Amino acid sequence: MKVLIINGPNLNMIGIREPSIYGNNTYDDLVSYCKDAANELGIEVDIFQSNHEGAIIDKIQEAYKKVDGIVINAGAYTHYSIAIMDALKSVDIPTVEVHLSDVYKREEFRHVSYIKLVSIQTIVGLGFEGYKKAMETLKRLYI
Ligand code: DQA
């Protein structure tokens, strides 16, 4: 099965940005972690990061009929991008939302998620492990 992992704005800055929230591991470490986890689960994975809303939407649209599941950490777009939500609705691919931090223990504006409305599961506060759990959830749909 094929899974597309999408990371939104500023996720390329982990390891540098707010280490007390996001830790010291870098984006490259996250990519390696996800590749290893996908390998272990027998999943073919494409890992994409962009700081641009339109590029994320283009990537979701390209996945139409090509991908079996999407794991998305839309970063701050989570909290206000109706356009990303609509793109996910359009392609109708099972989606799991992931956040490194526990957004529910942070500012109130982070409690709102447009991605959650189109996701089969939301995983927060587990760091990198959240991505593996998301892939496990998607894999279970096809067993
Ligand atoms: C985040 C949480 C968002 O609120 C924030 O804007 C991010 C990262 C997370 O992974 O915890 O950029 O999605």
mmCIF file of C-alpha atoms and ligand atoms in Angstrom:
data_model
loop_
_atom_site.group_PDB
_atom_site.id
_atom_site.type_symbol
_atom_site.label_atom_id
_atom_site.label_comp_id
_atom_site.label_asym_id
_atom_site.label_seq_id
_atom_site.Cartn_x
_atom_site.Cartn_y
_atom_site.Cartn_z
ATOM 1 C CA MET A 1 0.000 0.000 0.000
ATOM 2 C CA LYS A 2 1.021 3.577 -0.650
ATOM 3 C CA VAL A 3 0.920 6.310 1.981
ATOM 4 C CA LEU A 4 1.585 10.000 1.472
ATOM 5 C CA ILE A 5 2.935 11.889 4.485
ATOM 6 C CA ILE A 6 2.449 15.648 4.312
ATOM 7 C CA ASN A 7 4.144 18.088 6.648
ATOM 8 C CA GLY A 8 3.102 21.715 6.545
ATOM 9 C CA PRO A 9 4.767 25.037 7.348
ATOM 10 C CA ASN A 10 7.693 25.282 9.749
ATOM 11 C CA LEU A 11 7.943 21.542 10.284
ATOM 12 C CA ASN A 12 11.225 21.722 8.348
ATOM 13 C CA MET A 13 12.449 23.821 11.301
ATOM 14 C CA ILE A 14 12.059 21.212 14.049
ATOM 15 C CA GLY A 15 15.299 20.793 15.974
ATOM 16 C CA ILE A 16 15.711 24.572 15.718
ATOM 17 C CA ARG A 17 12.231 25.942 16.498
ATOM 18 C CA GLU A 18 10.940 25.916 20.082
ATOM 19 C CA PRO A 19 12.894 22.835 21.259
ATOM 20 C CA SER A 20 10.978 22.795 24.547
ATOM 21 C CA ILE A 21 7.849 21.986 22.497
ATOM 22 C CA TYR A 22 9.138 20.136 19.446
ATOM 23 C CA GLY A 23 12.366 18.582 20.818
ATOM 24 C CA ASN A 24 15.882 18.534 19.435
ATOM 25 C CA ASN A 25 15.471 16.094 16.571
ATOM 26 C CA THR A 26 15.624 17.587 13.089
ATOM 27 C CA TYR A 27 13.307 17.300 10.091
ATOM 28 C CA ASP A 28 15.794 14.884 8.488
ATOM 29 C CA ASP A 29 15.503 12.728 11.613
ATOM 30 C CA LEU A 30 11.709 12.757 11.196
ATOM 31 C CA VAL A 31 12.018 11.701 7.552
ATOM 32 C CA SER A 32 14.368 8.821 8.499
ATOM 33 C CA TYR A 33 12.024 7.778 11.307
ATOM 34 C CA CYS A 34 9.023 7.713 8.955
ATOM 35 C CA LYS A 35 10.923 5.786 6.268
ATOM 36 C CA ASP A 36 12.033 3.155 8.823
ATOM 37 C CA ALA A 37 8.520 2.881 10.280
ATOM 38 C CA ALA A 38 6.986 2.521 6.802
ATOM 39 C CA ASN A 39 9.556 -0.132 5.923
ATOM 40 C CA GLU A 40 8.732 -2.079 9.058
ATOM 41 C CA LEU A 41 5.015 -1.934 8.213
ATOM 42 C CA GLY A 42 5.539 -2.859 4.564
ATOM 43 C CA ILE A 43 4.230 0.504 3.373
ATOM 44 C CA GLU A 44 5.508 2.453 0.387
ATOM 45 C CA VAL A 45 5.851 6.034 1.542
ATOM 46 C CA ASP A 46 6.189 9.443 -0.069
ATOM 47 C CA ILE A 47 7.176 12.193 2.393
ATOM 48 C CA PHE A 48 6.454 15.781 1.418
ATOM 49 C CA GLN A 49 6.974 19.091 3.223
ATOM 50 C CA SER A 50 5.972 22.567 2.150
ATOM 51 C CA ASN A 51 5.552 25.972 3.699
ATOM 52 C CA HIS A 52 2.975 26.869 1.030
ATOM 53 C CA GLU A 53 -0.735 26.163 1.192
ATOM 54 C CA GLY A 54 -1.149 25.854 -2.596
ATOM 55 C CA ALA A 55 1.739 23.381 -2.889
ATOM 56 C CA ILE A 56 0.125 21.219 -0.207
ATOM 57 C CA ILE A 57 -3.201 21.355 -2.064
ATOM 58 C CA ASP A 58 -1.481 20.442 -5.367
ATOM 59 C CA LYS A 59 0.172 17.457 -3.669
ATOM 60 C CA ILE A 60 -3.153 16.253 -2.239
ATOM 61 C CA GLN A 61 -4.829 16.567 -5.648
ATOM 62 C CA GLU A 62 -1.982 14.628 -7.311
ATOM 63 C CA ALA A 63 -2.609 11.785 -4.838
ATOM 64 C CA TYR A 64 -6.113 11.193 -6.258
ATOM 65 C CA LYS A 65 -6.465 7.492 -7.125
ATOM 66 C CA LYS A 66 -2.713 6.990 -6.612
ATOM 67 C CA VAL A 67 -2.431 6.780 -2.833
ATOM 68 C CA ASP A 68 -4.219 4.553 -0.282
ATOM 69 C CA GLY A 69 -3.836 6.802 2.741
ATOM 70 C CA ILE A 70 -2.644 10.228 3.831
ATOM 71 C CA VAL A 71 -0.897 11.215 7.065
ATOM 72 C CA ILE A 72 -0.952 14.966 7.499
ATOM 73 C CA ASN A 73 0.559 17.379 9.955
ATOM 74 C CA ALA A 74 -0.616 20.631 8.416
ATOM 75 C CA GLY A 75 1.179 22.751 11.035
ATOM 76 C CA ALA A 76 -0.565 26.071 11.594
ATOM 77 C CA TYR A 77 -2.737 25.544 8.481
ATOM 78 C CA THR A 78 -4.566 22.955 10.579
ATOM 79 C CA HIS A 79 -6.277 25.717 12.464
ATOM 80 C CA TYR A 80 -7.599 27.762 9.563
ATOM 81 C CA SER A 81 -7.166 26.198 6.132
ATOM 82 C CA ILE A 82 -10.583 25.395 4.727
ATOM 83 C CA ALA A 83 -8.808 24.995 1.361
ATOM 84 C CA ILE A 84 -6.655 22.088 2.606
ATOM 85 C CA MET A 85 -9.725 20.515 4.210
ATOM 86 C CA ASP A 86 -11.609 20.821 0.893
ATOM 87 C CA ALA A 87 -8.686 19.256 -1.010
ATOM 88 C CA LEU A 88 -8.727 16.264 1.364
ATOM 89 C CA LYS A 89 -12.504 15.983 0.948
ATOM 90 C CA SER A 90 -12.132 16.136 -2.848
ATOM 91 C CA VAL A 91 -9.752 13.202 -3.148
ATOM 92 C CA ASP A 92 -11.597 11.174 -0.490
ATOM 93 C CA ILE A 93 -8.497 9.274 0.625
ATOM 94 C CA PRO A 94 -8.486 7.979 4.243
ATOM 95 C CA THR A 95 -6.558 10.556 6.252
ATOM 96 C CA VAL A 96 -4.997 10.593 9.713
ATOM 97 C CA GLU A 97 -4.108 13.925 11.317
ATOM 98 C CA VAL A 98 -0.917 14.083 13.367
ATOM 99 C CA HIS A 99 0.608 16.734 15.621
ATOM 100 C CA LEU A 100 3.957 16.400 17.346
ATOM 101 C CA SER A 101 2.787 18.448 20.328
ATOM 102 C CA ASP A 102 -0.418 18.075 22.305
ATOM 103 C CA VAL A 103 -2.313 20.930 20.700
ATOM 104 C CA TYR A 104 -5.113 20.539 23.265
ATOM 105 C CA LYS A 105 -2.740 21.533 26.079
ATOM 106 C CA ARG A 106 -1.635 24.664 24.218
ATOM 107 C CA GLU A 107 -3.293 27.971 23.189
ATOM 108 C CA GLU A 108 -7.005 27.814 22.495
ATOM 109 C CA PHE A 109 -6.567 28.694 18.808
ATOM 110 C CA ARG A 110 -4.722 25.375 18.397
ATOM 111 C CA HIS A 111 -7.752 23.435 19.640
ATOM 112 C CA VAL A 112 -9.592 24.133 16.396
ATOM 113 C CA SER A 113 -8.783 21.801 13.490
ATOM 114 C CA TYR A 114 -10.285 21.829 10.026
ATOM 115 C CA ILE A 115 -8.229 18.721 9.223
ATOM 116 C CA LYS A 116 -9.888 16.775 12.038
ATOM 117 C CA LEU A 117 -13.236 17.203 10.268
ATOM 118 C CA VAL A 118 -12.031 15.076 7.356
ATOM 119 C CA SER A 119 -9.782 12.636 9.244
ATOM 120 C CA ILE A 120 -10.518 9.166 10.538
ATOM 121 C CA GLN A 121 -8.211 9.767 13.526
ATOM 122 C CA THR A 122 -6.284 12.590 15.177
ATOM 123 C CA ILE A 123 -3.053 11.806 17.024
ATOM 124 C CA VAL A 124 -1.458 14.487 19.193
ATOM 125 C CA GLY A 125 1.474 14.784 21.569
ATOM 126 C CA LEU A 126 3.330 11.587 20.695
ATOM 127 C CA GLY A 127 6.177 13.237 18.786
ATOM 128 C CA PHE A 128 7.552 11.166 15.907
ATOM 129 C CA GLU A 129 5.716 8.058 17.129
ATOM 130 C CA GLY A 130 2.428 9.678 16.097
ATOM 131 C CA TYR A 131 3.391 9.204 12.432
ATOM 132 C CA LYS A 132 3.961 5.473 12.933
ATOM 133 C CA LYS A 133 0.660 5.085 14.756
ATOM 134 C CA ALA A 134 -1.054 6.949 11.907
ATOM 135 C CA MET A 135 0.438 4.549 9.329
ATOM 136 C CA GLU A 136 -0.666 1.589 11.482
ATOM 137 C CA THR A 137 -4.227 2.955 11.502
ATOM 138 C CA LEU A 138 -4.215 3.311 7.705
ATOM 139 C CA LYS A 139 -2.753 -0.180 7.253
ATOM 140 C CA ARG A 140 -5.532 -1.706 9.394
ATOM 141 C CA LEU A 141 -8.107 -0.357 6.916
ATOM 142 C CA TYR A 142 -6.730 -2.612 4.173
ATOM 143 C CA ILE A 143 -6.243 -5.877 6.124
HETATM 144 C C1 DQA B 1 1.932 21.344 15.118
HETATM 145 C C2 DQA B 1 1.009 22.169 16.023
HETATM 146 C C3 DQA B 1 0.547 23.426 15.320
HETATM 147 O O1 DQA B 1 -0.311 24.181 16.165
HETATM 148 C C4 DQA B 1 1.748 24.285 14.956
HETATM 149 O O2 DQA B 1 1.324 25.433 14.243
HETATM 150 C C5 DQA B 1 2.789 23.536 14.218
HETATM 151 C C6 DQA B 1 3.116 22.179 14.636
HETATM 152 C C7 DQA B 1 2.497 20.105 15.834
HETATM 153 O O3 DQA B 1 3.008 19.230 15.147
HETATM 154 O O4 DQA B 1 2.449 20.021 17.055
HETATM 155 O O5 DQA B 1 3.429 24.073 13.313
HETATM 156 O O6 DQA B 1 1.191 20.898 14.001
#
